[in-house]
Amino acid sequence: MKGTFQTIEGTSDLLSGTRRPLVRIEVWRHVEDVIHTVMHRHGFAEIRTPVLEPTGLVARGLGQLTDVVSKEMFTFERGDTSYVLRPELTAPIMRAYLQHHMEQKPGVRRLYYIGPCFRAERPQKGRYRQFHQFGAEIIGTNDPRADAEVIAVMMDVYQTLELTDAQLRINTLGDAESRPRYREALVKYLTPHTEALSEISRERLSRNPLRILDTKVEAECVLLEGAPRLLDYIDEDSRASYEALKGLLESLEISFVEDPMLVRGLDYYTQTAFELEHAGIGAQRALAGGGRYDLLAPAIGASQPVPAVGFAAGMERLILAMEASELSLPEEHPFDAWMVALGETAGREAFLLLQTLRAEGLRVGMELGYRSMKAQMRLANRARARQVVIVADRELEAEVATVKDMNTGEQLTIPLAQLADNLIKTLN
RNA sequence: GUGACCGUAGCUCAGGCGGUUAGAGCGCCAGGUUGUGGCCCUGGAGGUCGGGGGUUCAAGUCCCCUCGGUCACCCCA
């Protein structure tokens, strides 16, 4: 236990054969398969960017004042550059879009990703220092159909995984002009009540007042009921695009609730904002979040805004939700067959036979080292092998193998030349 | 970063007010069946009681520090 090395705080190994779905590799593979399939169906192209990015990209992209940038980044210096382990993927994707001049390609860009991210937070349920996100972005248009499409592909992933008990909430944050006007009104309303605010909200009042809207403090929620409404301040374009989005979602029969208190924690969001929540996964209940971020590109150096909308989703939270919703999750894969050999000569022949069966496409296992038949049979059973192929001197002399069906217990003698065909036939 | 709870075999846990060889179930290995799994029976291996310090004749048990885990705050996917 001690003396050996351990995974560092808030990180974990994903393994085969564990009882815990959250770290069971078969569950991850299944979820990833579904994500790739759904994204592919919707015409999104995969993009993989480095785990390491320039610190400046993330700091300017997400905003210096956000908690993620100001206290949750893993950064290090080497030479005269500062590197960061990416805390999210939207800024890196926009960086790639600009770097590879994707705006020069015809039409809009539909991109999706899956990969690890890092945040130096205190771990708890649904929150880890290395965690995994998947997401999709549509870059190059402010058409509200893009907002609807991003939500549609997101919902399709959960739908395909049969996770149907998540709730979608949407809101609009207004554009670059209307948001500051609202911000001003909110500050004006809250300032006389400064005394009633929590310490955290008081600090936000000057730094990022919109974040006060999603407070959990009861007294503040009551106070906010009388606050100016964001919806009353937003510009015509944002309002029209928000109405269009709602109409599209209704037509697509994607159910949602409007939540005027919904705000996002990163600076780059404007207009559409949305979040998908699941009630069964603890305090970190957001499965996915997203929205429009037309201002990200100029924040990281582009000469003009690039209209874009997307979502990001947590893989760990998705798996926790699937577990909470009692969906059946993949276990270790069974074996088609298992080789059992007795003695050194047969052990060598069985090993060669094993390889030819594998070449035929069968999933076949075998213990190495010379153990008793009983021990080998037990291993075959544990591996949930459908059939066992027994080979010893007796069989080899006659050029046959004894094949045992592990469900019925039935045993047959099969000529080696017909072994593969025979195994395949009985599997079907 | 703050707080609460928890660290005893590979896993899940038991160990009344400190008392001398630290236990169980499951798992693992072997045997019962000179070539046959799942059930059953028998035996075996496996533990510096997270680490360090202290109190005491005596510490898994009490105290302090430390590391790790879990959950919550905060934050966010």
XYZ file of C-alpha atoms (C1' of nucleotides) in Angstrom:
505
model
C 0.000 0.000 0.000
C 2.436 2.657 1.166
C 5.834 2.823 -0.393
C 4.293 2.317 -3.808
C 2.984 5.210 -5.843
C -0.677 6.161 -6.008
C -2.748 8.108 -8.523
C -2.649 11.757 -7.533
C -5.541 13.457 -5.779
C -8.666 13.730 -7.871
C -7.479 11.425 -10.678
C -8.223 7.773 -11.260
C -7.342 4.721 -13.327
C -10.039 3.278 -15.567
C -9.968 -0.499 -15.310
C -11.588 -3.602 -16.672
C -13.625 -5.761 -14.388
C -14.298 -3.352 -11.509
C -17.753 -3.133 -9.929
C -17.685 0.670 -9.921
C -19.229 1.953 -13.173
C -17.474 5.318 -12.862
C -14.042 3.755 -13.436
C -15.058 0.709 -15.453
C -13.382 0.889 -18.845
C -16.179 -1.024 -20.582
C -18.629 1.705 -19.572
C -16.357 4.430 -20.936
C -15.884 2.619 -24.223
C -19.631 2.238 -24.588
C -20.340 5.899 -23.868
C -17.572 7.003 -26.219
C -18.897 4.748 -28.972
C -22.335 6.317 -28.674
C -20.898 9.843 -28.731
C -18.912 9.106 -31.901
C -21.907 7.474 -33.567
C -24.335 10.278 -32.755
C -21.911 13.065 -33.684
C -21.109 11.311 -36.935
C -24.826 10.967 -37.722
C -25.322 14.706 -37.186
C -22.435 15.573 -39.495
C -19.997 16.842 -36.863
C -16.279 16.327 -37.515
C -14.023 15.165 -34.702
C -11.204 17.409 -33.561
C -8.428 16.550 -31.091
C -6.326 19.327 -29.683
C -3.329 19.122 -27.322
C -3.873 18.770 -23.594
C -1.262 21.515 -23.192
C -2.138 25.045 -24.294
C -0.616 28.496 -23.835
C -1.811 29.915 -20.514
C -2.717 33.180 -22.233
C -5.246 31.498 -24.505
C -7.219 30.141 -21.581
C -6.839 33.239 -19.398
C -8.036 35.611 -22.101
C -10.612 33.213 -23.494
C -12.445 32.419 -20.280
C -11.762 35.744 -18.567
C -9.166 36.688 -15.957
C -11.791 37.214 -13.275
C -13.466 33.831 -13.595
C -12.773 31.328 -10.828
C -11.533 28.789 -13.325
C -8.748 31.099 -14.463
C -7.992 32.861 -11.194
C -7.697 29.814 -8.953
C -8.298 26.494 -10.675
C -5.669 26.165 -13.386
C -2.721 23.775 -13.455
C 0.006 25.919 -14.965
C 3.770 25.664 -15.154
C 6.626 27.596 -16.652
C 9.342 26.251 -18.882
C 11.811 28.628 -20.415
C 9.914 31.847 -20.915
C 6.539 30.324 -21.762
C 3.669 29.501 -19.448
C 1.712 26.326 -20.143
C -1.670 25.252 -18.862
C -3.371 21.874 -18.707
C -6.590 22.823 -20.492
C -9.534 23.339 -18.110
C -12.077 23.133 -20.963
C -12.087 22.788 -24.737
C -14.080 25.626 -26.256
C -11.184 28.111 -26.225
C -8.739 25.548 -27.702
C -11.263 24.668 -30.434
C -11.667 28.335 -31.337
C -7.858 28.643 -31.313
C -7.666 25.750 -33.781
C -10.430 27.276 -35.919
C -8.501 30.535 -36.193
C -5.070 28.902 -36.527
C -6.151 26.704 -39.447
C -8.213 29.473 -41.098
C -11.287 27.298 -41.074
C -13.400 30.306 -41.994
C -11.901 29.895 -45.484
C -13.591 26.530 -45.890
C -17.026 26.592 -47.523
C -20.017 26.658 -45.162
C -20.274 26.480 -41.399
C -17.959 24.287 -39.259
C -19.485 21.564 -37.143
C -16.875 20.182 -34.731
C -16.976 17.776 -31.791
C -14.468 16.555 -29.233
C -13.890 14.130 -26.378
C -10.952 14.449 -24.032
C -9.475 15.003 -20.586
C -9.523 18.399 -18.880
C -7.930 19.571 -15.645
C -9.048 21.846 -12.869
C -7.348 22.242 -9.457
C -10.556 22.010 -7.437
C -11.236 20.025 -4.286
C -12.604 16.694 -5.524
C -16.146 15.633 -4.668
C -18.912 13.626 -6.289
C -19.055 14.550 -9.979
C -15.973 16.772 -9.740
C -12.421 15.567 -10.242
C -9.058 17.174 -10.976
C -8.714 15.238 -14.177
C -12.146 14.893 -15.732
C -13.411 14.293 -19.246
C -15.575 16.421 -21.440
C -17.252 15.890 -24.756
C -18.949 18.633 -26.675
C -19.872 20.094 -30.024
C -19.509 23.518 -31.611
C -21.027 25.159 -34.679
C -18.800 27.999 -35.793
C -19.509 30.559 -38.500
C -23.175 31.479 -38.141
C -25.533 33.222 -35.742
C -28.550 31.474 -37.247
C -30.742 30.307 -34.339
C -31.017 26.968 -36.090
C -27.379 26.452 -35.095
C -28.362 26.922 -31.422
C -31.171 24.422 -31.893
C -28.919 21.980 -33.747
C -26.310 21.996 -30.997
C -29.009 21.306 -28.401
C -30.499 18.621 -30.623
C -27.235 16.728 -31.048
C -26.567 17.015 -27.325
C -30.005 15.629 -26.461
C -29.556 12.847 -29.003
C -26.441 11.590 -27.200
C -28.374 11.260 -23.927
C -31.394 9.858 -25.719
C -29.330 7.196 -27.463
C -27.835 6.229 -24.110
C -31.429 5.972 -22.856
C -30.830 8.666 -20.278
C -34.124 10.492 -20.482
C -34.615 11.963 -17.010
C -32.473 15.079 -17.434
C -33.962 18.546 -17.542
C -33.050 21.215 -20.088
C -33.114 24.872 -18.994
C -32.583 27.777 -21.353
C -32.158 31.545 -21.177
C -30.731 34.418 -23.156
C -28.039 36.702 -21.806
C -28.384 39.474 -24.385
C -25.673 40.852 -26.611
C -22.535 42.880 -25.925
C -24.498 46.133 -25.561
C -27.611 45.036 -23.698
C -25.841 42.927 -21.101
C -23.879 45.841 -19.578
C -27.134 47.842 -19.386
C -28.773 45.051 -17.437
C -25.706 44.581 -15.297
C -25.899 48.244 -14.335
C -29.585 47.946 -13.449
C -28.972 44.865 -11.339
C -26.134 46.522 -9.420
C -28.313 49.561 -8.852
C -31.094 47.362 -7.453
C -28.836 45.250 -5.240
C -26.540 47.938 -3.851
C -29.045 49.222 -1.226
C -29.350 45.628 -0.006
C -25.629 44.979 0.292
C -26.036 44.217 3.982
C -28.380 41.320 3.204
C -26.001 39.689 0.745
C -23.606 36.872 1.555
C -19.903 37.610 1.551
C -19.485 35.823 -1.768
C -22.336 37.697 -3.443
C -21.024 40.999 -2.102
C -17.715 40.346 -3.809
C -19.503 39.368 -7.009
C -21.493 42.602 -6.962
C -18.397 44.446 -8.080
C -16.677 41.730 -10.104
C -19.368 39.688 -11.848
C -22.875 40.685 -10.676
C -24.765 38.385 -13.055
C -23.388 35.380 -11.184
C -25.444 36.429 -8.148
C -28.524 35.286 -10.062
C -27.737 31.610 -9.556
C -27.125 31.892 -5.824
C -28.280 29.050 -3.599
C -28.839 31.259 -0.531
C -32.569 31.323 0.297
C -32.683 34.975 1.426
C -30.959 36.087 -1.760
C -33.410 34.183 -3.933
C -36.262 36.070 -2.262
C -34.463 39.368 -2.758
C -33.891 38.551 -6.416
C -37.593 38.066 -7.031
C -37.944 41.839 -7.039
C -34.847 42.416 -9.166
C -34.977 43.788 -12.708
C -35.501 41.049 -15.297
C -32.769 40.300 -17.797
C -35.433 39.703 -20.432
C -36.623 43.310 -20.141
C -33.204 44.643 -21.054
C -32.074 42.528 -23.936
C -31.836 43.853 -27.470
C -34.252 43.035 -30.291
C -31.869 40.694 -32.097
C -31.241 38.571 -29.028
C -34.938 38.488 -28.246
C -35.860 37.464 -31.791
C -33.217 34.786 -31.928
C -34.296 33.478 -28.510
C -37.929 33.284 -29.661
C -36.832 31.496 -32.836
C -34.866 28.976 -30.783
C -37.802 28.258 -28.514
C -40.022 27.685 -31.541
C -37.513 25.297 -33.066
C -37.149 23.301 -29.842
C -40.924 23.009 -29.557
C -41.195 21.803 -33.136
C -38.435 19.277 -32.466
C -40.330 18.155 -29.378
C -37.338 18.823 -27.178
C -38.822 19.742 -23.813
C -37.251 22.607 -21.867
C -38.006 25.129 -19.183
C -37.122 28.796 -19.351
C -34.985 29.939 -16.467
C -34.366 33.697 -16.298
C -31.849 33.105 -13.507
C -29.636 30.854 -15.634
C -26.225 32.436 -16.215
C -22.900 30.985 -17.259
C -19.635 31.090 -15.352
C -17.324 31.886 -18.222
C -17.040 35.347 -19.747
C -17.301 34.385 -23.389
C -21.007 33.536 -23.377
C -23.567 35.881 -24.968
C -27.209 35.463 -25.975
C -28.355 31.839 -25.782
C -27.383 29.941 -22.637
C -28.556 26.481 -21.621
C -27.892 23.771 -19.099
C -28.882 20.131 -18.706
C -29.418 18.914 -15.150
C -29.847 15.537 -13.502
C -31.296 15.249 -10.011
C -29.592 12.010 -8.968
C -25.878 12.813 -9.052
C -25.265 14.951 -5.971
C -24.439 18.608 -5.707
C -22.666 18.766 -9.077
C -25.886 18.330 -10.961
C -25.081 19.961 -14.323
C -24.587 17.243 -16.929
C -23.867 19.715 -19.693
C -23.896 23.422 -20.344
C -23.438 25.676 -23.272
C -24.549 28.615 -25.296
C -23.482 31.195 -27.817
C -20.022 32.734 -27.590
C -19.553 35.189 -30.453
C -17.084 37.227 -28.388
C -14.576 34.465 -27.717
C -12.695 34.921 -30.995
C -11.856 38.621 -30.480
C -10.924 37.883 -26.866
C -8.179 35.528 -28.063
C -6.863 37.774 -30.779
C -9.188 37.602 -33.805
C -9.757 40.946 -35.492
C -13.524 40.505 -35.460
C -16.263 38.451 -33.773
C -16.845 34.917 -35.009
C -20.415 33.721 -34.419
C -20.383 30.385 -32.643
C -22.493 28.198 -30.389
C -21.754 24.952 -28.572
C -22.057 22.786 -25.515
C -19.704 20.975 -23.168
C -20.654 17.911 -21.160
C -19.037 15.980 -18.329
C -18.373 12.292 -18.963
C -18.076 11.373 -15.289
C -21.376 13.062 -14.514
C -22.997 11.318 -17.438
C -21.883 7.931 -16.100
C -23.013 8.850 -12.574
C -26.401 9.804 -14.011
C -26.697 6.546 -15.941
C -25.919 4.702 -12.722
C -28.432 6.791 -10.758
C -31.086 6.118 -13.391
C -30.348 2.401 -13.049
C -29.497 1.871 -16.709
C -27.775 -1.405 -17.473
C -24.080 -0.744 -17.945
C -21.626 -2.933 -19.854
C -19.578 -5.531 -17.941
C -16.416 -7.361 -18.917
C -16.805 -9.041 -22.300
C -17.254 -12.823 -22.282
C -14.942 -15.118 -24.239
C -16.081 -17.129 -27.235
C -13.803 -19.961 -26.157
C -11.037 -20.918 -23.741
C -8.062 -23.208 -24.396
C -7.255 -25.827 -21.783
C -4.045 -27.781 -22.207
C -2.357 -30.510 -20.171
C 1.387 -30.986 -20.208
C 4.209 -29.169 -21.955
C 3.825 -30.597 -25.459
C 0.100 -30.012 -25.508
C 0.666 -26.605 -23.920
C 2.808 -25.579 -26.861
C 0.393 -26.997 -29.459
C -2.596 -25.418 -27.733
C -0.870 -22.062 -27.780
C -0.346 -22.290 -31.542
C -3.946 -23.416 -31.980
C -5.055 -20.441 -29.883
C -3.426 -18.057 -32.332
C -5.052 -19.669 -35.373
C -8.482 -19.464 -33.724
C -7.896 -15.783 -33.020
C -6.935 -15.298 -36.647
C -10.409 -16.644 -37.492
C -11.877 -13.772 -35.493
C -12.728 -15.650 -32.309
C -12.118 -14.166 -28.890
C -10.197 -16.958 -27.204
C -8.322 -17.000 -23.901
C -5.788 -19.309 -22.303
C -3.825 -19.460 -19.067
C -0.049 -19.425 -19.363
C 2.015 -21.620 -17.087
C 1.127 -25.233 -16.394
C -1.829 -25.548 -14.067
C -4.219 -28.355 -13.309
C -7.202 -28.975 -15.510
C -9.466 -28.013 -12.663
C -7.713 -24.663 -12.274
C -7.900 -24.000 -16.000
C -11.590 -24.888 -16.113
C -12.208 -22.527 -13.231
C -10.494 -19.719 -15.112
C -12.585 -20.497 -18.188
C -15.686 -20.234 -16.058
C -14.601 -16.933 -14.500
C -13.912 -15.537 -17.969
C -17.480 -16.531 -18.880
C -16.200 -18.591 -21.824
C -19.000 -20.058 -23.912
C -16.937 -23.088 -24.933
C -13.769 -24.803 -23.740
C -11.308 -26.460 -26.082
C -9.410 -29.243 -24.298
C -6.137 -30.431 -25.794
C -3.792 -33.052 -24.305
C -1.565 -35.812 -25.698
C -4.597 -38.080 -26.072
C -6.325 -35.579 -28.412
C -3.187 -34.560 -30.271
C -2.402 -38.137 -31.313
C -5.825 -38.404 -32.937
C -5.610 -34.812 -34.288
C -8.798 -33.835 -32.503
C -9.864 -31.574 -29.641
C -12.488 -32.087 -26.981
C -14.953 -29.199 -27.077
C -17.158 -28.545 -24.066
C -20.197 -26.294 -24.136
C -20.108 -24.493 -20.803
C -23.833 -23.857 -20.675
C -25.046 -27.387 -21.355
C -21.961 -29.265 -20.190
C -22.090 -31.273 -23.417
C -18.750 -32.534 -24.824
C -17.869 -33.385 -28.415
C -14.750 -34.620 -30.155
C -13.910 -32.366 -33.094
C -11.140 -32.872 -35.688
C -8.618 -30.028 -35.430
C -9.156 -29.124 -39.082
C -12.821 -28.334 -38.373
C -12.323 -26.728 -34.983
C -12.672 -23.066 -35.939
C -15.734 -23.618 -38.132
C -17.322 -25.730 -35.455
C -16.755 -23.130 -32.713
C -18.172 -20.380 -34.894
C -21.211 -22.476 -35.787
C -22.133 -23.278 -32.197
C -21.781 -19.614 -31.203
C -24.670 -18.703 -33.496
C -9.282 27.321 -0.513
C -13.027 26.109 3.996
C -15.745 22.338 6.774
C -17.645 17.459 8.356
C -16.955 12.309 8.399
C -13.709 8.178 7.390
C -8.601 5.224 6.662
C -7.894 -2.593 10.047
C -6.134 -8.696 4.656
C -7.022 -7.986 -2.823
C -12.586 -6.287 -1.695
C -16.664 -5.223 2.075
C -16.267 -4.778 7.119
C -16.127 -6.541 12.862
C -12.753 -5.422 16.754
C -17.648 -2.968 24.656
C -14.427 1.536 29.556
C -6.344 0.629 26.072
C -4.442 -5.577 28.247
C -0.568 -9.409 25.497
C -1.302 -15.190 19.304
C -5.796 -8.920 15.133
C -10.958 -11.699 13.163
C -15.267 -12.742 9.554
C -17.495 -13.004 4.701
C -16.183 -12.700 -0.326
C -11.920 -13.287 -3.488
C -7.154 -15.993 -4.295
C -4.244 -20.876 -4.013
C -4.436 -26.228 -3.117
C -7.032 -30.747 -1.988
C -11.733 -33.725 -1.792
C -12.569 -35.885 -8.071
C -4.838 -40.306 -11.233
C -8.072 -35.150 -17.503
C -13.217 -31.253 -16.338
C -15.972 -25.159 -14.278
C -20.336 -23.162 -11.722
C -22.808 -25.796 -5.750
C -20.710 -28.108 -1.313
C -16.678 -29.644 2.221
C -11.403 -29.271 4.078
C -6.868 -26.807 4.380
C -3.504 -22.701 3.095
C -1.341 -18.022 1.709
C -2.181 -12.947 2.654
C -2.068 -7.516 7.630
C 4.662 -2.532 9.541
C -4.097 -1.916 11.898
C -2.479 4.996 6.061
C 2.385 7.453 7.933
C 5.078 10.070 12.008
C 5.322 11.637 16.982
C 3.328 11.593 22.049
C 0.785 9.643 26.744
C 1.131 4.737 29.262
C 3.904 -0.918 32.441
C 0.885 -1.765 27.892
C -2.000 1.710 21.903
C -5.731 -0.982 16.187
C -8.166 1.430 20.555
C -6.403 7.899 23.829
C -3.850 12.893 22.158
C -1.157 15.875 18.344
C 0.713 16.379 13.420
C 0.672 14.581 8.500
C -0.955 12.038 4.016
C -5.084 9.957 1.517
C -10.469 9.028 0.682
C -15.699 10.524 0.800
C -19.333 14.261 0.920
C -20.734 19.376 1.299
C -19.493 24.744 0.712
C -17.405 27.204 -3.302
C -17.009 26.441 -8.539
C -18.577 24.219 -12.905
C -19.254 19.991 -17.317
